[in-house]
mmCIF file of C-alpha atoms in Angstrom:
data_model
loop_
_atom_site.group_PDB
_atom_site.id
_atom_site.type_symbol
_atom_site.label_atom_id
_atom_site.label_comp_id
_atom_site.label_asym_id
_atom_site.label_seq_id
_atom_site.Cartn_x
_atom_site.Cartn_y
_atom_site.Cartn_z
ATOM 1 C CA UNK A 1 0.051 -0.054 0.028
ATOM 2 C CA UNK A 2 1.626 3.280 -1.097
ATOM 3 C CA UNK A 3 1.891 6.268 1.226
ATOM 4 C CA UNK A 4 -0.952 8.082 -0.356
ATOM 5 C CA UNK A 5 -3.247 4.970 -0.125
ATOM 6 C CA UNK A 6 -2.345 4.757 3.703
ATOM 7 C CA UNK A 7 -3.312 8.457 4.114
ATOM 8 C CA UNK A 8 -6.615 8.272 2.383
ATOM 9 C CA UNK A 9 -7.585 5.035 4.286
ATOM 10 C CA UNK A 10 -6.660 6.398 7.600
ATOM 11 C CA UNK A 11 -8.503 9.606 6.708
ATOM 12 C CA UNK A 12 -11.642 7.410 6.201
ATOM 13 C CA UNK A 13 -11.090 5.744 9.388
ATOM 14 C CA UNK A 14 -10.552 9.019 11.356
ATOM 15 C CA UNK A 15 -13.607 10.432 9.812
ATOM 16 C CA UNK A 16 -15.646 7.594 10.811
ATOM 17 C CA UNK A 17 -14.140 8.088 14.551
ATOM 18 C CA UNK A 18 -15.003 11.696 14.470
ATOM 19 C CA UNK A 19 -11.424 12.383 15.551
ATOM 20 C CA UNK A 20 -11.292 15.958 14.194
ATOM 21 C CA UNK A 21 -7.574 16.718 14.763
ATOM 22 C CA UNK A 22 -6.501 13.688 12.799
ATOM 23 C CA UNK A 23 -8.957 14.171 9.925
ATOM 24 C CA UNK A 24 -7.885 17.977 9.544
ATOM 25 C CA UNK A 25 -4.251 16.964 9.608
ATOM 26 C CA UNK A 26 -4.669 14.235 6.944
ATOM 27 C CA UNK A 27 -6.919 16.333 4.874
ATOM 28 C CA UNK A 28 -3.980 18.916 4.670
ATOM 29 C CA UNK A 29 -1.243 16.336 3.940
ATOM 30 C CA UNK A 30 -3.373 14.774 1.296
ATOM 31 C CA UNK A 31 -4.225 18.149 -0.186
ATOM 32 C CA UNK A 32 -0.316 19.235 -0.427
ATOM 33 C CA UNK A 33 0.172 15.863 -2.237
ATOM 34 C CA UNK A 34 -2.660 16.848 -4.640
ATOM 35 C CA UNK A 35 -1.443 20.312 -4.985
ATOM 36 C CA UNK A 36 2.029 18.885 -5.950
ATOM 37 C CA UNK A 37 0.309 16.836 -8.612
ATOM 38 C CA UNK A 38 -1.185 19.998 -10.137
ATOM 39 C CA UNK A 39 1.836 22.238 -9.647
ATOM 40 C CA UNK A 40 3.450 21.822 -13.148
ATOM 41 C CA UNK A 41 1.769 22.599 -16.543
ATOM 42 C CA UNK A 42 0.129 19.177 -16.442
ATOM 43 C CA UNK A 43 -1.223 17.005 -13.838
ATOM 44 C CA UNK A 44 1.082 14.197 -12.903
ATOM 45 C CA UNK A 45 0.807 11.158 -10.583
ATOM 46 C CA UNK A 46 3.609 11.344 -8.186
ATOM 47 C CA UNK A 47 6.209 8.716 -7.292
ATOM 48 C CA UNK A 48 6.061 7.230 -3.816
ATOM 49 C CA UNK A 49 9.414 9.072 -3.122
ATOM 50 C CA UNK A 50 7.881 12.518 -4.444
ATOM 51 C CA UNK A 51 4.888 11.903 -2.144
ATOM 52 C CA UNK A 52 7.403 11.398 0.672
ATOM 53 C CA UNK A 53 9.192 14.609 -0.200
ATOM 54 C CA UNK A 54 6.008 16.674 -0.081
ATOM 55 C CA UNK A 55 5.233 15.121 3.538
ATOM 56 C CA UNK A 56 8.870 15.977 4.621
ATOM 57 C CA UNK A 57 8.295 19.417 3.512
ATOM 58 C CA UNK A 58 4.852 19.410 5.288
ATOM 59 C CA UNK A 59 6.699 18.148 8.392
ATOM 60 C CA UNK A 60 9.335 20.976 8.040
ATOM 61 C CA UNK A 61 6.836 23.611 7.823
ATOM 62 C CA UNK A 62 5.034 22.602 10.920
ATOM 63 C CA UNK A 63 8.354 22.315 13.032
ATOM 64 C CA UNK A 64 9.288 25.751 11.805
ATOM 65 C CA UNK A 65 5.750 27.088 12.476
ATOM 66 C CA UNK A 66 6.015 25.560 16.184
ATOM 67 C CA UNK A 67 9.479 27.387 16.768
ATOM 68 C CA UNK A 68 7.758 30.665 15.510
ATOM 69 C CA UNK A 69 4.858 30.123 18.184
ATOM 70 C CA UNK A 70 7.097 29.180 21.015
ATOM 71 C CA UNK A 71 9.148 32.129 20.343
ATOM 72 C CA UNK A 72 6.082 34.383 20.076
ATOM 73 C CA UNK A 73 4.632 32.875 23.562
ATOM 74 C CA UNK A 74 1.727 31.022 21.733
ATOM 75 C CA UNK A 75 2.294 27.530 23.551
ATOM 76 C CA UNK A 76 -0.955 25.822 22.397
ATOM 77 C CA UNK A 77 -0.612 26.740 19.045
ATOM 78 C CA UNK A 78 3.127 25.391 19.047
ATOM 79 C CA UNK A 79 1.766 22.414 20.563
ATOM 80 C CA UNK A 80 -0.696 21.764 18.023
ATOM 81 C CA UNK A 81 1.773 22.175 15.238
ATOM 82 C CA UNK A 82 4.059 19.873 16.624
ATOM 83 C CA UNK A 83 1.411 17.272 16.963
ATOM 84 C CA UNK A 84 0.415 17.698 13.415
ATOM 85 C CA UNK A 85 4.149 17.320 12.311
ATOM 86 C CA UNK A 86 4.465 13.998 14.490
ATOM 87 C CA UNK A 87 1.284 12.568 12.768
ATOM 88 C CA UNK A 88 2.616 13.331 9.364
ATOM 89 C CA UNK A 89 6.107 12.098 10.181
ATOM 90 C CA UNK A 90 4.657 8.547 11.114
ATOM 91 C CA UNK A 91 3.807 8.081 7.511
ATOM 92 C CA UNK A 92 7.511 8.647 6.583
ATOM 93 C CA UNK A 93 10.423 6.019 6.716
ATOM 94 C CA UNK A 94 12.202 6.255 10.116
ATOM 95 C CA UNK A 95 15.319 8.903 10.172
ATOM 96 C CA UNK A 96 18.756 7.928 10.049
ATOM 97 C CA UNK A 97 20.274 8.035 13.736
ATOM 98 C CA UNK A 98 22.928 10.368 14.805
ATOM 99 C CA UNK A 99 25.412 7.389 15.157
ATOM 100 C CA UNK A 100 24.638 6.237 11.620
ATOM 101 C CA UNK A 101 25.152 9.630 10.414
ATOM 102 C CA UNK A 102 28.675 9.902 12.102
ATOM 103 C CA UNK A 103 29.561 6.665 10.686
ATOM 104 C CA UNK A 104 28.341 7.394 7.278
ATOM 105 C CA UNK A 105 30.279 10.689 7.192
ATOM 106 C CA UNK A 106 33.490 8.987 8.494
ATOM 107 C CA UNK A 107 33.097 6.440 5.771
ATOM 108 C CA UNK A 108 32.495 9.147 3.049
ATOM 109 C CA UNK A 109 35.707 11.135 3.972
ATOM 110 C CA UNK A 110 37.713 7.975 4.108
ATOM 111 C CA UNK A 111 36.487 7.019 0.455
ATOM 112 C CA UNK A 112 36.726 10.592 -0.931
ATOM 113 C CA UNK A 113 40.271 10.938 0.449
ATOM 114 C CA UNK A 114 38.951 14.466 1.729
ATOM 115 C CA UNK A 115 41.107 16.490 3.990
ATOM 116 C CA UNK A 116 39.713 20.306 3.868
ATOM 117 C CA UNK A 117 36.655 22.154 3.426
ATOM 118 C CA UNK A 118 37.220 22.230 -0.325
ATOM 119 C CA UNK A 119 36.224 18.569 -0.381
ATOM 120 C CA UNK A 120 32.912 19.143 1.142
ATOM 121 C CA UNK A 121 31.005 18.750 -1.891
ATOM 122 C CA UNK A 122 32.535 15.255 -2.710
ATOM 123 C CA UNK A 123 32.110 14.210 0.897
ATOM 124 C CA UNK A 124 28.541 15.467 0.976
ATOM 125 C CA UNK A 125 27.664 13.479 -2.545
ATOM 126 C CA UNK A 126 29.322 10.346 -1.066
ATOM 127 C CA UNK A 127 27.523 10.589 2.130
ATOM 128 C CA UNK A 128 24.050 11.572 0.818
ATOM 129 C CA UNK A 129 24.219 8.532 -1.542
ATOM 130 C CA UNK A 130 25.256 6.262 1.317
ATOM 131 C CA UNK A 131 22.684 7.298 3.592
ATOM 132 C CA UNK A 132 19.662 7.255 0.959
ATOM 133 C CA UNK A 133 19.057 3.435 1.371
ATOM 134 C CA UNK A 134 19.050 3.704 5.436
ATOM 135 C CA UNK A 135 16.007 5.925 5.514
ATOM 136 C CA UNK A 136 15.120 9.781 5.837
ATOM 137 C CA UNK A 137 18.194 12.086 6.065
ATOM 138 C CA UNK A 138 18.012 15.661 7.277
ATOM 139 C CA UNK A 139 20.450 17.277 4.817
ATOM 140 C CA UNK A 140 21.160 20.112 7.120
ATOM 141 C CA UNK A 141 22.241 17.798 9.982
ATOM 142 C CA UNK A 142 24.473 15.855 7.417
ATOM 143 C CA UNK A 143 26.042 19.194 6.212
ATOM 144 C CA UNK A 144 26.655 20.368 9.762
ATOM 145 C CA UNK A 145 28.365 16.962 10.499
ATOM 146 C CA UNK A 146 30.475 16.638 7.313
ATOM 147 C CA UNK A 147 31.583 20.455 8.015
ATOM 148 C CA UNK A 148 32.688 19.670 11.662
ATOM 149 C CA UNK A 149 34.465 16.667 10.603
ATOM 150 C CA UNK A 150 36.322 18.232 7.924
ATOM 151 C CA UNK A 151 37.081 21.421 10.281
ATOM 152 C CA UNK A 152 38.250 19.336 13.141
#
C-alpha cells in the first residue's frame, strides 16, 4: 500500500471515528500531495519518493511554525503544530540515527580522501548516496556533521 493510499485509508477511518484533529491533519497532508500533483503544466501522478518529499516539506513547515509560535509565546499553537508534524512524520520512513550519520560521514571522508573544506561537495555527495538506502536523512544535519568533521 502506497503512502497516499495509507493516508486516504486513515482519513476515512478518522472521519468515521470523528477524530477532528487527525482528520484535519490528514486532509492537509493529502491536499499538499494533490497540490504538488497539479503544480506543473500538466497533472502528474507522483511517485512514492515524491509523495514522501511532499510530506517531509509539510513536517518541516510545521516544525518551523511551532518554533515561531514558541518564540511568540503561543504555546498552545506550538503544541498543535508539533502534534501535526508528529502525525505526518509517522507516514515517513524512519530517520537515520545520529550514530549512523557519524559513521556515514567518516566513511565518506575516508572514501573520498577528503582533507579540507574544499572537499565538502565530494563528501556530501558520497554521504548522501550512502545514507539514502538507510532511511530519511536531514540534509542540514548531514551538512553540519560533514563541516565539523572536515574542520576538526
